[in-house]
Amino acid sequence: MKKITTATLALCMATLMGCSSSDDEDELVLPEIVNQFETDVVWQESVGSGVEHYFSRLSPAVYKDTIYVASREGQIEALSLTNGDTLWETDVRENLSFWPWSDNGTAKLSGGILQAYGKIYVGSEHGFIIALDRETGEEVWRKNVPGEALSKPAAGDGLIFVNLGSGKLLALHPDTGEERWNFEQEVPPLTLRGQSSPTVANGGVLVGLETGKLSVLISESGYSAWSAEIAVAKGASEFERLVDVDTQPIISGPYAYAIAYNGNLAAVDIRSGNVVWKREYSSYREIAMDAQTIYLVDSEGVIYALDKNSGIERWSQPALRGWYLTGPAVAGSHLALGDQEGNLHWLNKDTGELVSREEFDSSGFFVEPVVADDKLILYTRDGEVSVVNTPN
């Protein structure tokens, strides 16, 4: 099985589109806007070297007044949401001596962070899941798993669920890491580098598959309940046939929502697995939702808002096309997104209008902003953590 990174994907897309290599080709330029408000930064801190240029989905986690952040190399910290003070820090590289394949002493953390059951869980490309005590940062257990842990684990029904690059989904006991069951999916010859984080609800585990399907497993046993087709592989080349569902399914009422690359955004009835509606959008970024609307960034960087009940498009915003945006976060009456140059963009969520922009670290954003009550948590590639107030 071969995996293609998002950077390689962008290059392939440019090649397929026949982009010019002439010296006078225009560079991407951000649209000019007049800020309707200035971004209010509460505090900023740095955590190790971040993830640098590597593929690591290390999104911050929040519990009460504490933020948990991790660097790819193995540093994990608990920071005060109020002022950024370090409450504890742990380096999980201390136990690397028995890893013969270790790369310059880095833990290669790549999937996380999940907080649940009084612990912090994070996964590694080395094939480990690590659990830390949420209050002290002390390591509770470390589990060797059969594949890279590239996405955030999920918690529910008394278990931890981990989706691996090898195509296996594991159910682990949260206190010991003991495996309770595993499910193995079919994996195509070529896939995007990344996996869907599972979603747990109503006794089931929903997970997007690299075959373009959304699958539900019984959380207690791992037995398959149903599988819904989000996208169908088409085209002559392996690249054209990529249909990964790499994003985390979202549940709202009786429906689950999922999106595929080279495929569709779909609403699926949780009870039956029947597709209620399907709309042609392609994405590998996380989607967001409020009471009535779904927000997404497609594979070219165009932002959309769609009616949750019908899938009808409400607005689109193409001005940031090509800027490698993160997924959107709903922050009050606005959407917040970061780009690869470290700009934070604010949009009016009702109209899609660009209303403000703030430049942060030039290393760029790689995961979507995290909402914590009236604040937004940002994390750049070089490890800069920022907390900003949500605008009125």
Coordinates of C-alpha atoms in Angstrom, one line a residue:
M1 CA 0.0 0.0 0.0
K2 CA 1.3 3.4 -1.0
K3 CA 0.2 6.6 0.7
I4 CA 0.3 10.0 -0.9
T5 CA 0.9 13.1 1.2
T6 CA -1.2 16.3 0.8
A7 CA 1.9 18.1 -0.5
T8 CA 2.3 15.5 -3.2
L9 CA -1.4 15.6 -3.8
A10 CA -1.2 19.3 -4.5
L11 CA 1.7 18.9 -6.9
C12 CA -0.2 16.1 -8.7
M13 CA -3.3 18.3 -8.9
A14 CA -1.3 21.2 -10.4
T15 CA 0.3 18.8 -12.9
L16 CA -3.1 17.5 -14.0
M17 CA -4.4 21.0 -14.4
G18 CA -1.5 21.8 -16.7
C19 CA -0.2 24.7 -14.6
S20 CA 2.4 26.9 -16.3
S21 CA 6.0 27.0 -15.4
S22 CA 6.7 30.3 -17.1
D23 CA 8.8 32.9 -15.2
D24 CA 6.0 35.5 -15.4
E25 CA 3.4 33.3 -13.9
D26 CA 1.5 35.3 -11.2
E27 CA 2.1 34.2 -7.6
L28 CA -0.9 33.6 -5.3
V29 CA -1.9 36.9 -3.7
L30 CA -4.3 37.2 -0.7
P31 CA -7.4 39.3 -1.5
E32 CA -7.3 42.8 -0.1
I33 CA -9.7 43.3 2.8
V34 CA -10.3 46.0 5.4
N35 CA -10.4 44.4 8.8
Q36 CA -13.7 44.9 10.5
F37 CA -12.0 44.0 13.8
E38 CA -8.5 43.1 15.0
T39 CA -7.7 39.6 16.3
D40 CA -7.4 39.8 20.1
V41 CA -4.5 37.5 21.1
V42 CA -4.6 36.5 24.8
W43 CA -1.3 34.7 25.0
Q44 CA 1.3 32.8 22.9
E45 CA 3.7 30.0 23.9
S46 CA 5.9 27.5 22.1
V47 CA 6.0 23.7 22.4
G48 CA 9.1 22.1 21.2
S49 CA 9.6 22.2 17.4
G50 CA 5.9 21.5 16.6
V51 CA 5.5 19.2 13.7
E52 CA 7.8 21.1 11.3
H53 CA 7.1 20.0 7.7
Y54 CA 5.9 16.5 8.6
F55 CA 2.4 15.1 8.3
S56 CA 1.2 15.0 12.0
R57 CA -2.3 15.7 13.0
L58 CA -1.6 16.8 16.5
S59 CA -4.6 19.0 17.3
P60 CA -4.7 20.5 20.8
A61 CA -7.2 19.1 23.3
V62 CA -9.1 21.0 26.0
Y63 CA -10.4 19.9 29.4
K64 CA -11.9 22.6 31.6
D65 CA -9.2 25.3 31.9
T66 CA -6.4 23.2 30.5
I67 CA -5.0 22.9 27.0
Y68 CA -3.0 19.8 26.0
V69 CA -0.5 20.1 23.2
A70 CA 2.2 17.9 21.7
S71 CA 5.2 18.2 19.4
R72 CA 6.1 15.5 16.9
E73 CA 9.4 14.8 18.6
G74 CA 7.7 13.7 21.8
Q75 CA 7.1 16.7 24.1
I76 CA 3.6 16.9 25.6
E77 CA 2.5 19.8 27.7
A78 CA -0.5 20.9 29.7
L79 CA -1.0 24.7 29.6
S80 CA -3.3 27.0 31.4
L81 CA -6.1 28.2 29.1
T82 CA -6.1 31.5 31.1
N83 CA -2.5 32.6 30.8
G84 CA -0.5 29.9 29.0
D85 CA 1.5 28.8 32.2
T86 CA 2.9 25.3 32.0
L87 CA 1.1 23.0 34.4
W88 CA 3.1 19.9 33.5
E89 CA 5.3 18.6 30.7
T90 CA 6.4 15.1 29.7
D91 CA 8.8 13.8 27.1
V92 CA 7.7 10.4 25.8
R93 CA 11.1 9.9 24.2
E94 CA 12.5 8.7 27.5
N95 CA 11.5 5.1 26.6
L96 CA 12.9 5.1 23.0
S97 CA 16.0 3.1 23.8
F98 CA 14.4 -0.2 22.8
W99 CA 13.2 1.1 19.4
P100 CA 15.8 0.1 16.9
W101 CA 14.1 2.1 14.1
S102 CA 14.0 5.3 16.1
D103 CA 14.9 8.4 14.0
N104 CA 17.3 10.7 15.8
G105 CA 15.4 10.1 19.0
T106 CA 12.1 11.4 17.8
A107 CA 8.8 9.8 18.9
K108 CA 7.1 10.7 15.6
L109 CA 3.9 11.6 17.3
S110 CA 1.3 11.9 14.6
G111 CA -2.3 11.1 15.9
G112 CA -4.0 13.0 18.7
I113 CA -4.6 14.5 21.1
L114 CA -7.6 12.8 22.8
Q115 CA -8.5 13.5 26.4
A116 CA -10.9 11.0 28.1
Y117 CA -11.3 8.8 31.1
G118 CA -8.8 11.0 33.1
K119 CA -6.1 10.5 30.6
I120 CA -4.4 12.0 27.5
Y121 CA -4.0 9.7 24.5
V122 CA -1.7 10.2 21.5
G123 CA -0.4 7.9 18.7
S124 CA 2.9 7.5 16.9
E125 CA 4.1 6.6 13.4
H126 CA 6.3 4.1 15.2
G127 CA 3.1 2.1 15.9
F128 CA 2.4 3.1 19.5
I129 CA -0.5 4.5 21.5
I130 CA 0.6 6.3 24.7
A131 CA -1.7 7.1 27.6
L132 CA -0.7 9.8 30.1
D133 CA -2.4 10.8 33.4
R134 CA -4.3 14.0 32.6
E135 CA -3.5 15.7 35.9
T136 CA 0.2 14.8 36.2
G137 CA 1.5 13.9 32.8
E138 CA 2.9 10.6 34.1
E139 CA 2.8 7.7 31.5
V140 CA 0.2 5.2 32.4
W141 CA 0.7 2.7 29.6
R142 CA 2.2 2.3 26.1
K143 CA 0.7 -0.1 23.6
N144 CA 2.4 -1.5 20.5
V145 CA -0.2 -1.4 17.7
P146 CA 0.0 -3.0 14.1
G147 CA 0.3 0.2 12.1
E148 CA 0.9 4.0 12.1
A149 CA -1.5 6.0 14.3
L150 CA -2.1 9.0 12.0
S151 CA -5.5 10.2 13.3
K152 CA -6.9 11.2 16.7
P153 CA -8.3 8.3 18.8
A154 CA -11.9 8.4 19.9
A155 CA -13.5 7.5 23.2
G156 CA -17.0 6.2 24.1
D157 CA -18.8 3.2 25.6
G158 CA -15.9 2.6 28.0
L159 CA -13.3 2.1 25.3
I160 CA -10.7 3.9 23.2
F161 CA -10.9 3.4 19.4
V162 CA -7.8 3.8 17.2
N163 CA -7.8 3.8 13.4
L164 CA -4.4 2.8 11.9
G165 CA -2.6 3.3 8.6
S166 CA -2.5 -0.5 8.1
G167 CA -6.3 -0.6 7.7
K168 CA -7.1 -1.8 11.2
L169 CA -9.4 -0.3 13.7
L170 CA -8.7 -1.3 17.3
A171 CA -10.8 -1.1 20.5
L172 CA -8.6 -0.7 23.6
H173 CA -9.3 -0.6 27.3
P174 CA -8.7 3.0 28.5
D175 CA -6.9 2.0 31.7
T176 CA -4.5 -0.7 30.4
G177 CA -4.4 -0.5 26.6
E178 CA -5.6 -4.1 26.4
E179 CA -7.1 -4.9 23.0
R180 CA -10.7 -5.9 23.1
W181 CA -11.3 -6.3 19.4
N182 CA -10.1 -5.3 16.0
F183 CA -11.6 -4.7 12.6
E184 CA -9.7 -4.8 9.3
Q185 CA -10.8 -2.8 6.3
E186 CA -9.9 -3.3 2.6
V187 CA -7.1 -0.8 1.6
P188 CA -6.7 0.3 -2.0
P189 CA -3.2 0.3 -3.6
L190 CA -2.8 4.1 -3.3
T191 CA -4.4 6.3 -0.6
L192 CA -4.0 9.7 0.9
R193 CA -1.7 9.9 3.9
G194 CA -4.2 10.1 6.8
Q195 CA -7.1 8.3 8.4
S196 CA -10.5 9.2 9.6
S197 CA -10.8 9.7 13.3
P198 CA -13.7 7.6 14.6
T199 CA -16.9 9.0 16.1
V200 CA -18.7 7.1 18.9
A201 CA -22.4 7.4 19.5
N202 CA -25.4 5.3 20.4
G203 CA -23.4 2.1 20.9
G204 CA -21.7 2.4 17.5
V205 CA -18.3 3.5 16.1
L206 CA -18.5 5.4 12.8
V207 CA -15.3 5.6 10.7
G208 CA -14.5 6.7 7.2
L209 CA -12.8 4.2 5.0
E210 CA -10.2 4.5 2.3
T211 CA -12.6 2.7 -0.1
G212 CA -15.0 5.7 -0.1
K213 CA -17.4 4.3 2.5
L214 CA -18.7 5.3 5.9
S215 CA -18.9 2.2 8.2
V216 CA -20.5 1.6 11.5
L217 CA -19.3 -1.1 13.9
I218 CA -20.9 -2.2 17.2
S219 CA -18.7 -0.7 19.8
E220 CA -19.0 -3.6 22.2
S221 CA -18.0 -6.3 19.7
G222 CA -16.6 -4.8 16.6
Y223 CA -19.2 -6.4 14.4
S224 CA -20.2 -4.4 11.3
A225 CA -23.7 -2.9 11.4
W226 CA -23.8 -1.2 8.0
S227 CA -21.6 0.5 5.4
A228 CA -22.7 3.5 3.2
E229 CA -21.1 4.5 0.0
I230 CA -19.9 8.1 0.1
A231 CA -17.8 8.0 -3.1
V232 CA -17.1 5.5 -6.0
A233 CA -13.7 5.1 -7.5
K234 CA -13.6 6.3 -11.1
G235 CA -10.9 7.0 -13.7
A236 CA -8.0 5.1 -15.3
S237 CA -5.2 6.0 -12.9
E238 CA -4.7 5.2 -9.2
F239 CA -4.6 8.9 -8.5
E240 CA -8.0 9.5 -10.1
R241 CA -9.4 6.6 -8.2
L242 CA -8.6 8.1 -4.7
V243 CA -11.8 8.2 -2.7
D244 CA -10.6 8.3 0.9
V245 CA -13.0 9.4 3.6
D246 CA -10.2 10.9 5.8
T247 CA -12.3 13.2 7.9
Q248 CA -14.1 12.5 11.2
P249 CA -17.8 11.8 10.7
I250 CA -20.1 14.4 12.4
I251 CA -23.4 13.3 14.0
S252 CA -26.4 15.6 14.3
G253 CA -29.8 14.2 15.2
P254 CA -30.6 11.0 13.3
Y255 CA -27.9 11.7 10.6
A256 CA -24.2 11.2 10.2
Y257 CA -22.3 13.5 7.8
A258 CA -19.1 12.5 6.0
I259 CA -17.1 13.8 3.0
A260 CA -14.7 12.0 0.6
Y261 CA -11.8 13.1 -1.6
N262 CA -12.8 12.8 -5.3
G263 CA -16.3 12.1 -4.1
N264 CA -19.2 13.6 -2.2
L265 CA -20.5 15.1 1.0
A266 CA -23.3 12.9 2.2
A267 CA -25.9 12.7 5.0
V268 CA -26.6 9.1 6.2
D269 CA -29.3 7.8 8.4
I270 CA -27.5 6.4 11.5
R271 CA -30.1 3.7 12.1
S272 CA -30.3 2.2 8.6
G273 CA -27.2 3.4 6.7
N274 CA -29.4 4.8 3.9
V275 CA -28.0 7.9 2.2
V276 CA -30.5 10.7 2.7
W277 CA -28.8 13.1 0.4
K278 CA -25.5 13.4 -1.4
R279 CA -23.7 16.4 -3.0
E280 CA -20.6 16.5 -5.2
Y281 CA -17.8 18.0 -3.1
S282 CA -14.2 16.8 -2.7
S283 CA -12.2 17.3 0.5
Y284 CA -9.7 15.8 2.9
R285 CA -10.1 18.5 5.5
E286 CA -12.4 18.3 8.6
I287 CA -15.9 19.7 8.2
A288 CA -17.7 21.9 10.8
M289 CA -21.3 22.4 11.7
D290 CA -23.7 24.6 13.7
A291 CA -27.4 24.3 14.3
Q292 CA -28.5 24.5 10.6
T293 CA -25.4 24.7 8.4
I294 CA -22.4 22.6 7.3
Y295 CA -19.1 24.3 6.5
L296 CA -16.4 22.8 4.5
V297 CA -13.2 23.6 2.6
D298 CA -12.8 21.6 -0.7
S299 CA -9.6 20.1 -2.1
E300 CA -8.9 23.4 -4.0
G301 CA -9.4 25.7 -1.0
V302 CA -12.9 27.0 -1.8
I303 CA -15.1 27.5 1.3
Y304 CA -18.7 26.5 1.3
A305 CA -21.8 26.6 3.5
L306 CA -24.6 24.2 3.0
D307 CA -28.0 23.6 4.5
K308 CA -27.7 20.7 6.9
N309 CA -31.1 19.2 6.1
S310 CA -31.1 19.3 2.3
G311 CA -27.4 19.8 1.3
I312 CA -28.4 22.9 -0.7
E313 CA -25.5 25.4 -1.0
R314 CA -26.0 28.7 0.8
W315 CA -22.8 30.4 -0.2
S316 CA -19.3 29.8 -1.5
Q317 CA -16.1 31.8 -1.0
P318 CA -13.4 31.1 -3.6
A319 CA -11.0 34.0 -2.7
L320 CA -8.6 31.8 -0.8
R321 CA -8.3 29.1 -3.4
G322 CA -4.9 27.6 -3.5
W323 CA -3.8 28.7 0.0
Y324 CA -3.9 25.2 1.6
L325 CA -6.4 26.1 4.3
T326 CA -7.2 24.2 7.4
G327 CA -10.6 23.0 8.1
P328 CA -13.0 25.6 9.4
A329 CA -14.0 26.3 13.0
V330 CA -17.3 27.9 14.0
A331 CA -16.5 30.7 16.4
G332 CA -19.7 32.6 17.4
S333 CA -21.0 34.4 14.4
H334 CA -17.8 33.8 12.4
L335 CA -15.7 31.0 10.8
A336 CA -12.0 30.8 11.5
L337 CA -9.5 29.1 9.2
G338 CA -5.7 29.1 9.0
D339 CA -3.5 28.8 5.9
Q340 CA 0.0 27.5 5.0
E341 CA 1.6 30.9 5.4
G342 CA 0.4 31.4 9.0
N343 CA -2.6 33.7 8.3
L344 CA -5.8 33.4 10.3
H345 CA -8.9 34.3 8.2
W346 CA -12.2 35.3 9.7
L347 CA -15.4 34.9 7.6
N348 CA -19.0 36.0 8.4
K349 CA -20.6 32.6 8.7
D350 CA -23.9 33.8 7.3
T351 CA -22.6 35.4 4.1
G352 CA -19.1 34.0 3.6
E353 CA -17.6 37.5 3.5
L354 CA -14.0 37.8 4.5
V355 CA -14.1 40.2 7.4
S356 CA -10.6 40.1 9.0
R357 CA -7.2 38.6 8.7
E358 CA -4.3 38.3 11.2
E359 CA -0.7 37.1 10.4
F360 CA 0.7 34.6 12.9
D361 CA 3.8 32.4 12.6
S362 CA 5.0 32.1 9.0
S363 CA 5.6 28.3 9.4
G364 CA 1.9 28.0 8.8
F365 CA -1.2 26.3 10.2
F366 CA -1.7 22.6 9.7
V367 CA -4.8 21.7 11.9
E368 CA -8.0 23.6 12.2
P369 CA -8.5 26.0 15.1
V370 CA -10.0 24.5 18.3
V371 CA -12.9 26.2 20.0
A372 CA -12.9 26.5 23.8
D373 CA -16.0 28.5 25.0
D374 CA -15.3 32.1 24.0
K375 CA -11.7 31.4 22.9
L376 CA -9.9 29.9 19.9
I377 CA -6.8 27.8 20.1
L378 CA -4.3 28.0 17.2
Y379 CA -1.3 25.8 16.6
T380 CA 1.4 26.4 13.9
R381 CA 3.9 24.0 12.4
D382 CA 6.8 25.2 14.4
G383 CA 5.0 24.7 17.7
E384 CA 3.6 28.2 18.4
V385 CA 0.4 27.9 20.5
S386 CA -1.9 31.0 20.5
V387 CA -5.2 31.6 22.3
V388 CA -7.4 34.4 20.9
N389 CA -10.7 35.8 22.0
T390 CA -13.7 35.0 19.8
P391 CA -14.9 38.3 18.2
N392 CA -18.4 39.6 19.0

